[in-house]
Tab-separated table of C-alpha atoms and ligand atoms in Angstrom:
chain	number	residue	atom	x	y	z
O	8	UNK	CA	-23.966	32.894	-4.448
O	9	UNK	CA	-22.391	35.875	-6.184
O	10	UNK	CA	-21.103	34.567	-9.557
O	11	UNK	CA	-18.395	37.250	-9.617
O	12	UNK	CA	-16.975	36.202	-6.247
O	13	UNK	CA	-14.572	33.547	-7.602
O	14	UNK	CA	-13.349	35.641	-10.567
O	15	UNK	CA	-10.136	37.650	-10.277
O	16	UNK	CA	-10.937	41.362	-10.152
O	17	UNK	CA	-8.839	44.514	-10.398
O	18	UNK	CA	-9.556	47.535	-8.249
O	19	UNK	CA	-8.196	50.976	-9.084
O	20	UNK	CA	-10.186	53.093	-6.621
O	21	UNK	CA	-10.317	52.021	-2.979
O	22	UNK	CA	-9.486	54.231	0.002
O	23	UNK	CA	-7.652	52.565	2.888
O	24	UNK	CA	-9.543	54.722	5.398
O	25	UNK	CA	-12.897	53.671	3.927
O	26	UNK	CA	-12.063	49.948	3.981
O	27	UNK	CA	-11.469	49.238	7.681
O	28	UNK	CA	-12.992	46.250	9.457
O	29	UNK	CA	-15.832	47.348	11.719
O	30	UNK	CA	-14.991	44.650	14.253
O	31	UNK	CA	-11.427	45.971	14.553
O	32	UNK	CA	-12.625	49.558	14.884
O	33	UNK	CA	-14.978	48.499	17.624
O	34	UNK	CA	-12.147	46.682	19.452
O	35	UNK	CA	-9.830	49.691	19.075
O	36	UNK	CA	-12.514	52.051	20.400
O	37	UNK	CA	-12.826	49.890	23.485
O	38	UNK	CA	-9.117	49.256	24.042
O	39	UNK	CA	-8.242	52.923	23.551
O	40	UNK	CA	-11.258	54.098	25.554
O	41	UNK	CA	-12.346	56.427	22.770
O	42	UNK	CA	-15.237	58.604	23.843
O	43	UNK	CA	-17.748	58.217	21.056
O	44	UNK	CA	-21.503	58.901	21.071
O	45	UNK	CA	-22.135	55.203	20.543
O	46	UNK	CA	-23.674	53.380	23.496
O	47	UNK	CA	-24.441	50.265	21.427
O	48	UNK	CA	-22.834	48.360	18.553
O	49	UNK	CA	-25.603	49.658	16.259
O	50	UNK	CA	-24.872	53.292	17.200
O	51	UNK	CA	-21.211	52.603	16.613
O	52	UNK	CA	-22.000	51.278	13.155
O	53	UNK	CA	-23.733	54.505	12.125
O	54	UNK	CA	-20.654	56.510	13.081
O	55	UNK	CA	-18.450	54.742	10.544
O	56	UNK	CA	-20.866	53.301	7.974
O	57	UNK	CA	-23.652	54.769	5.819
O	58	UNK	CA	-26.933	53.194	6.966
O	59	UNK	CA	-30.183	52.984	5.027
O	60	UNK	CA	-32.054	55.532	7.185
O	61	UNK	CA	-29.352	58.211	6.949
O	62	UNK	CA	-29.326	61.186	4.564
O	63	UNK	CA	-27.570	60.127	1.367
O	64	UNK	CA	-25.419	63.246	1.043
O	65	UNK	CA	-21.770	64.068	0.469
O	66	UNK	CA	-21.647	65.743	3.905
O	67	UNK	CA	-22.862	62.611	5.656
O	68	UNK	CA	-20.511	60.427	3.601
O	69	UNK	CA	-17.476	62.596	4.436
O	70	UNK	CA	-18.459	62.763	8.118
O	71	UNK	CA	-17.497	59.083	8.455
O	72	UNK	CA	-13.884	59.891	7.572
O	73	UNK	CA	-13.788	62.541	10.298
O	74	UNK	CA	-14.801	59.948	12.913
O	75	UNK	CA	-12.321	57.418	11.517
O	76	UNK	CA	-9.437	59.875	12.024
O	77	UNK	CA	-9.787	59.285	15.791
O	78	UNK	CA	-8.712	55.652	15.469
O	79	UNK	CA	-5.177	55.955	14.056
O	80	UNK	CA	-3.505	56.020	17.457
O	81	UNK	CA	-0.372	53.857	17.186
O	82	UNK	CA	1.897	52.307	14.568
O	83	UNK	CA	0.517	48.892	15.552
O	84	UNK	CA	-3.072	50.007	14.926
O	85	UNK	CA	-2.246	51.587	11.558
O	86	UNK	CA	-0.305	48.511	10.467
O	87	UNK	CA	-2.972	46.090	11.659
O	88	UNK	CA	-5.783	47.981	9.926
O	89	UNK	CA	-3.742	48.196	6.713
O	90	UNK	CA	-2.940	44.481	6.693
O	91	UNK	CA	-6.633	43.659	7.221
O	92	UNK	CA	-7.634	45.840	4.263
O	93	UNK	CA	-5.322	43.832	2.011
O	94	UNK	CA	-6.565	40.525	3.479
O	95	UNK	CA	-10.190	41.522	2.838
O	96	UNK	CA	-9.429	42.524	-0.758
O	97	UNK	CA	-7.669	39.198	-1.313
O	98	UNK	CA	-10.654	37.331	0.155
O	99	UNK	CA	-12.843	39.054	-2.458
O	100	UNK	CA	-10.448	37.807	-5.165
O	101	UNK	CA	-9.049	41.214	-5.960
O	102	UNK	CA	-5.814	40.113	-7.572
O	103	UNK	CA	-4.644	43.572	-8.622
O	104	UNK	CA	-5.196	46.389	-6.157
O	105	UNK	CA	-4.329	50.041	-6.242
O	106	UNK	CA	-4.972	51.105	-2.678
O	107	UNK	CA	-5.019	54.807	-1.947
O	108	UNK	CA	-4.458	56.380	1.431
O	109	UNK	CA	-4.487	59.873	2.905
O	110	UNK	CA	-1.312	60.416	4.972
O	111	UNK	CA	-2.631	63.614	6.554
O	112	UNK	CA	-5.657	61.749	7.952
O	113	UNK	CA	-3.428	59.126	9.561
O	114	UNK	CA	-1.184	61.643	11.322
O	115	UNK	CA	-3.896	63.553	13.147
O	116	UNK	CA	-4.889	61.496	16.204
O	117	UNK	CA	-1.429	61.411	17.720
O	118	UNK	CA	0.608	63.983	15.810
O	119	UNK	CA	2.625	61.420	13.858
O	120	UNK	CA	4.847	62.684	11.069
O	121	UNK	CA	3.866	62.225	7.439
O	122	UNK	CA	6.987	60.129	6.928
O	123	UNK	CA	6.094	57.814	9.819
O	124	UNK	CA	2.583	57.029	8.609
O	125	UNK	CA	3.760	56.509	5.036
O	126	UNK	CA	6.458	54.183	6.309
O	127	UNK	CA	3.956	52.143	8.349
O	128	UNK	CA	1.321	51.893	5.619
O	129	UNK	CA	3.708	51.008	2.802
O	130	UNK	CA	5.556	48.414	4.902
O	131	UNK	CA	2.412	46.731	6.185
O	132	UNK	CA	0.561	46.827	2.856
O	133	UNK	CA	3.500	45.421	0.901
O	134	UNK	CA	4.051	42.601	3.365
O	135	UNK	CA	0.333	41.714	3.446
O	136	UNK	CA	0.099	41.752	-0.359
O	137	UNK	CA	3.042	39.382	-0.587
O	138	UNK	CA	1.462	37.080	1.985
O	139	UNK	CA	-1.863	37.026	0.129
O	140	UNK	CA	-0.337	36.793	-3.333
O	141	UNK	CA	-1.914	39.921	-4.773
O	142	UNK	CA	-0.273	42.545	-6.942
O	143	UNK	CA	-0.432	45.831	-5.047
O	144	UNK	CA	0.347	49.419	-5.927
O	145	UNK	CA	-0.229	52.435	-3.685
O	146	UNK	CA	-1.675	55.855	-4.439
O	147	UNK	CA	-1.312	58.802	-2.087
O	148	UNK	CA	-4.343	61.077	-1.691
O	149	UNK	CA	-4.502	64.728	-0.764
O	150	UNK	CA	-7.746	66.552	-0.041
O	151	UNK	CA	-8.993	69.652	-1.856
O	152	UNK	CA	-10.440	71.007	1.370
O	153	UNK	CA	-7.061	70.952	3.103
O	154	UNK	CA	-4.228	73.452	2.457
O	155	UNK	CA	-2.242	73.130	-0.786
O	156	UNK	CA	0.940	73.734	1.253
O	157	UNK	CA	0.307	70.500	3.113
O	158	UNK	CA	-0.487	68.706	-0.148
O	159	UNK	CA	2.859	69.862	-1.561
O	160	UNK	CA	4.680	68.269	1.342
O	161	UNK	CA	2.701	65.020	0.967
O	162	UNK	CA	3.264	64.915	-2.805
O	163	UNK	CA	6.996	65.339	-2.432
O	164	UNK	CA	7.139	62.515	0.103
O	165	UNK	CA	4.930	60.358	-2.135
O	166	UNK	CA	7.478	60.688	-4.942
O	167	UNK	CA	10.270	59.656	-2.573
O	168	UNK	CA	8.238	56.496	-1.758
O	169	UNK	CA	8.190	55.308	-5.388
O	170	UNK	CA	10.716	52.552	-4.620
O	171	UNK	CA	8.262	51.336	-1.965
O	172	UNK	CA	5.270	50.882	-4.245
O	173	UNK	CA	3.747	54.370	-4.456
O	174	UNK	CA	2.764	54.941	-8.082
O	175	UNK	CA	0.267	57.783	-8.057
O	176	UNK	CA	-1.108	60.976	-6.573
O	177	UNK	CA	-4.855	61.522	-6.103
O	178	UNK	CA	-6.893	64.624	-5.376
O	179	UNK	CA	-9.897	63.781	-3.185
O	180	UNK	CA	-12.246	65.645	-0.870
O	181	UNK	CA	-14.964	68.244	-1.198
O	182	UNK	CA	-15.190	68.995	-4.889
O	183	UNK	CA	-18.376	71.041	-4.542
O	184	UNK	CA	-16.589	73.901	-2.758
O	185	UNK	CA	-12.875	73.592	-3.530
O	186	UNK	CA	-11.397	73.939	-7.031
O	187	UNK	CA	-8.505	71.840	-8.298
O	188	UNK	CA	-6.576	74.764	-9.811
O	189	UNK	CA	-4.598	75.659	-6.632
O	190	UNK	CA	-3.152	72.138	-6.736
O	191	UNK	CA	-1.946	72.361	-10.354
O	192	UNK	CA	1.717	73.199	-9.567
O	193	UNK	CA	1.869	70.342	-7.050
O	194	UNK	CA	0.498	67.851	-9.551
O	195	UNK	CA	2.878	69.135	-12.226
O	196	UNK	CA	5.837	68.461	-9.915
O	197	UNK	CA	4.470	65.035	-9.011
O	198	UNK	CA	4.178	64.095	-12.666
O	199	UNK	CA	7.693	65.289	-13.313
O	200	UNK	CA	8.837	63.085	-10.425
O	201	UNK	CA	7.265	60.045	-12.125
O	202	UNK	CA	3.938	59.727	-10.316
O	203	UNK	CA	0.718	58.951	-12.182
O	204	UNK	CA	-2.264	61.237	-11.637
O	205	UNK	CA	-5.884	60.507	-10.749
O	206	UNK	CA	-8.413	63.107	-9.608
O	207	UNK	CA	-11.840	62.893	-7.961
O	208	UNK	CA	-14.037	65.068	-10.193
O	209	UNK	CA	-17.542	65.131	-11.650
O	210	UNK	CA	-18.897	63.357	-8.592
O	211	UNK	CA	-20.100	66.123	-6.272
O	212	UNK	CA	-19.264	68.786	-8.844
O	213	UNK	CA	-20.158	69.502	-12.486
O	214	UNK	CA	-18.669	68.243	-15.759
O	215	UNK	CA	-16.436	71.325	-15.860
O	216	UNK	CA	-14.526	69.818	-12.912
O	217	UNK	CA	-13.671	66.833	-15.098
O	218	UNK	CA	-12.348	69.222	-17.740
O	219	UNK	CA	-10.329	71.049	-15.072
O	220	UNK	CA	-8.885	67.755	-13.799
O	221	UNK	CA	-7.821	66.753	-17.316
O	222	UNK	CA	-6.515	70.119	-18.471
O	223	UNK	CA	-5.091	71.710	-15.308
O	224	UNK	CA	-3.960	68.583	-13.444
O	225	UNK	CA	-3.314	66.277	-16.426
O	226	UNK	CA	-5.349	63.497	-14.834
O	227	UNK	CA	-4.908	60.166	-16.599
O	228	UNK	CA	-7.828	58.799	-14.653
O	229	UNK	CA	-10.872	60.396	-13.035
O	230	UNK	CA	-12.376	59.206	-9.770
O	231	UNK	CA	-16.115	58.857	-10.458
O	232	UNK	CA	-16.550	61.505	-13.179
O	233	UNK	CA	-20.084	60.383	-13.858
O	234	UNK	CA	-21.370	63.938	-14.280
O	235	UNK	CA	-19.159	64.248	-17.368
O	236	UNK	CA	-22.270	63.186	-19.302
O	237	UNK	CA	-23.840	66.587	-18.570
O	238	UNK	CA	-21.522	68.201	-21.163
O	239	UNK	CA	-20.861	66.672	-24.608
O	240	UNK	CA	-17.666	68.716	-24.938
O	241	UNK	CA	-16.337	67.228	-21.707
O	242	UNK	CA	-17.215	63.730	-22.984
O	243	UNK	CA	-15.406	64.472	-26.250
O	244	UNK	CA	-12.319	65.692	-24.376
O	245	UNK	CA	-12.224	62.599	-22.139
O	246	UNK	CA	-12.579	60.311	-25.168
O	247	UNK	CA	-9.962	62.131	-27.161
O	248	UNK	CA	-7.448	61.938	-24.297
O	249	UNK	CA	-8.302	58.299	-23.484
O	250	UNK	CA	-9.087	59.235	-19.890
O	251	UNK	CA	-10.278	56.323	-17.746
O	252	UNK	CA	-13.162	56.636	-15.289
O	253	UNK	CA	-13.063	54.909	-11.905
O	254	UNK	CA	-16.784	54.390	-11.356
O	255	UNK	CA	-18.180	53.429	-7.928
O	256	UNK	CA	-21.979	52.915	-8.173
O	257	UNK	CA	-22.943	52.265	-4.530
O	258	UNK	CA	-20.789	55.147	-3.300
O	259	UNK	CA	-22.520	57.454	-5.781
O	260	UNK	CA	-25.931	56.334	-4.527
O	261	UNK	CA	-25.003	56.720	-0.862
O	262	UNK	CA	-23.530	60.179	-1.326
O	263	UNK	CA	-26.581	61.391	-3.241
O	264	UNK	CA	-25.085	61.719	-6.730
O	265	UNK	CA	-27.699	59.388	-8.228
O	266	UNK	CA	-31.287	59.021	-6.920
O	267	UNK	CA	-31.281	55.218	-7.164
O	268	UNK	CA	-28.879	52.434	-8.090
O	269	UNK	CA	-30.947	51.704	-11.187
O	270	UNK	CA	-30.469	55.315	-12.343
O	271	UNK	CA	-26.682	55.057	-12.312
O	272	UNK	CA	-25.268	56.304	-15.652
O	273	UNK	CA	-22.548	53.646	-15.988
O	274	UNK	CA	-24.277	52.077	-19.047
O	275	UNK	CA	-24.624	55.539	-20.628
O	276	UNK	CA	-20.928	56.200	-20.091
O	277	UNK	CA	-20.071	52.964	-21.898
O	278	UNK	CA	-22.523	53.824	-24.688
O	279	UNK	CA	-20.839	57.229	-25.034
O	280	UNK	CA	-17.556	55.440	-25.761
O	281	UNK	CA	-15.906	56.315	-22.460
O	282	UNK	CA	-13.354	54.024	-20.848
O	283	UNK	CA	-14.955	52.799	-17.635
O	284	UNK	CA	-13.800	50.663	-14.699
O	285	UNK	CA	-15.767	49.336	-11.733
O	286	UNK	CA	-14.676	50.059	-8.156
O	287	UNK	CA	-15.860	50.244	-4.531
O	288	UNK	CA	-14.419	53.578	-3.272
O	289	UNK	CA	-15.013	52.853	0.434
O	290	UNK	CA	-16.199	49.271	0.905
O	291	UNK	CA	-16.567	49.277	4.690
O	292	UNK	CA	-18.280	52.662	4.853
O	293	UNK	CA	-20.676	51.417	2.179
O	294	UNK	CA	-21.017	47.846	3.504
O	295	UNK	CA	-20.072	46.266	0.162
O	296	UNK	CA	-17.236	44.516	-1.638
O	297	UNK	CA	-16.138	44.590	-5.276
O	298	UNK	CA	-18.010	41.384	-6.146
O	299	UNK	CA	-21.137	43.186	-4.927
O	300	UNK	CA	-20.503	46.042	-7.366
O	301	UNK	CA	-19.963	43.591	-10.251
O	302	UNK	CA	-23.243	41.811	-9.419
O	303	UNK	CA	-25.020	45.150	-9.101
O	304	UNK	CA	-23.741	46.278	-12.509
O	305	UNK	CA	-24.901	42.963	-13.983
O	306	UNK	CA	-28.309	42.712	-12.318
O	307	UNK	CA	-29.403	46.324	-11.870
O	308	UNK	CA	-27.552	48.091	-14.702
O	309	UNK	CA	-27.806	45.345	-17.317
O	310	UNK	CA	-24.092	44.904	-18.013
O	311	UNK	CA	-23.379	41.519	-19.575
O	312	UNK	CA	-20.525	39.324	-18.426
O	313	UNK	CA	-18.678	40.447	-21.589
O	314	UNK	CA	-19.199	44.113	-20.700
O	315	UNK	CA	-17.847	43.412	-17.226
O	316	UNK	CA	-14.808	41.728	-18.744
O	317	UNK	CA	-14.398	44.897	-20.848
O	318	UNK	CA	-14.366	47.020	-17.649
O	319	UNK	CA	-11.879	44.582	-16.123
O	320	UNK	CA	-9.606	44.739	-19.176
O	321	UNK	CA	-9.869	48.550	-19.177
O	322	UNK	CA	-8.788	48.631	-15.523
O	323	UNK	CA	-5.741	46.468	-16.261
O	324	UNK	CA	-4.916	48.613	-19.272
O	325	UNK	CA	-5.170	51.784	-17.158
O	326	UNK	CA	-3.345	50.318	-14.161
O	327	UNK	CA	-0.358	52.341	-13.027
O	328	UNK	CA	1.972	49.431	-13.844
O	329	UNK	CA	5.022	48.897	-16.005
O	330	UNK	CA	4.361	47.117	-19.301
O	331	UNK	CA	5.941	43.699	-18.556
O	332	UNK	CA	4.206	43.513	-15.196
O	333	UNK	CA	0.889	44.494	-16.786
O	334	UNK	CA	1.163	41.783	-19.429
O	335	UNK	CA	1.659	39.083	-16.820
O	336	UNK	CA	-1.369	40.288	-14.847
O	337	UNK	CA	-3.579	40.584	-17.951
O	338	UNK	CA	-2.736	37.049	-19.065
O	339	UNK	CA	-3.655	35.570	-15.681
O	340	UNK	CA	-6.958	37.483	-15.645
O	341	UNK	CA	-7.873	36.578	-19.219
O	342	UNK	CA	-7.389	32.909	-18.537
O	343	UNK	CA	-9.713	32.995	-15.533
O	344	UNK	CA	-12.426	35.090	-17.222
O	345	UNK	CA	-12.380	33.371	-20.570
O	346	UNK	CA	-11.759	29.845	-19.324
V	406	ADE	N1	-12.611	60.551	-0.099
V	406	ADE	C1	-13.067	59.317	0.161
V	406	ADE	N2	-14.122	58.994	-0.609
V	406	ADE	C2	-14.330	60.082	-1.391
V	406	ADE	C3	-15.238	60.375	-2.398
V	406	ADE	N3	-16.180	59.512	-2.774
V	406	ADE	N4	-15.165	61.581	-2.989
V	406	ADE	C4	-14.226	62.472	-2.627
V	406	ADE	N5	-13.341	62.244	-1.684
V	406	ADE	C5	-13.375	61.066	-1.077
V	407	ZN	ZN1	-12.797	58.032	-3.745
């Protein structure tokens, strides 16, 4: 049994679109008569999940999201998938969840409006979180490889959804070919409107992307960021600014950032004095849950239970939550972890 299963865990970095139940996707494909190159359940699995025999590359990893965009074909489907994501997180004892979603991705199959998909996701997620008794906040993602004009529209809507649980704006997508700088004015506006900022950087791109995310986009948190270690000046900047890293070991392995799980630099990041949290990124694409990542960090990366509590406490400290709410969550977690 996984010893981390029963413990309450916080997750700061999980994409809705990468967390969908395979069984539901399979049912939707059938009911909607989607034409997919998947004659068997096993073929179907490879379309939406990274399998052991596949190339572990960013291109292959991102290709799964392109297939998944075909499935968002009705409000009922989007709301069902969203509710299941929350239920699955709750079943893994995630008691604080920041779930991010990409409105543009959800509009594409049927030409829904950005407002409609944000309405459906926020309503369904909030209701499911209440039902499962977990504290939920939402982050809206925009992709670097899609037009900044579209991102501006999404960011403005995201700010208007603050009363409905949206707390942050995230920059995701293909970091190896698309700089963050064109998105700087959009992120400045978002910050001014009260949204927190997190940016995928230093995953498929160099340490200088982490610097760009901190300096040009004022990122409070960095998605992945593990390549920050390639530049001592970037490490110093991140430490000085108290930037928090949302580390996702299995995702990094499956997208080719690290050659093996054992080679993951999470322990080196901690040793360098960086603030690190542990996350899944895309649990269904990767075939994992957060308890799996905790056990992996313990068994393969040598993190003690105390070090894992440290990562947990860091996540709660860096959560995009108001202070009184944070204190209540921290107290409940501390009690469970420290007995
Ligand atoms: N979107 C979903 N997962 C991602 C990742 N690991 N990196 C960048 N963009 C993403
Ligand atoms: Zn991510």
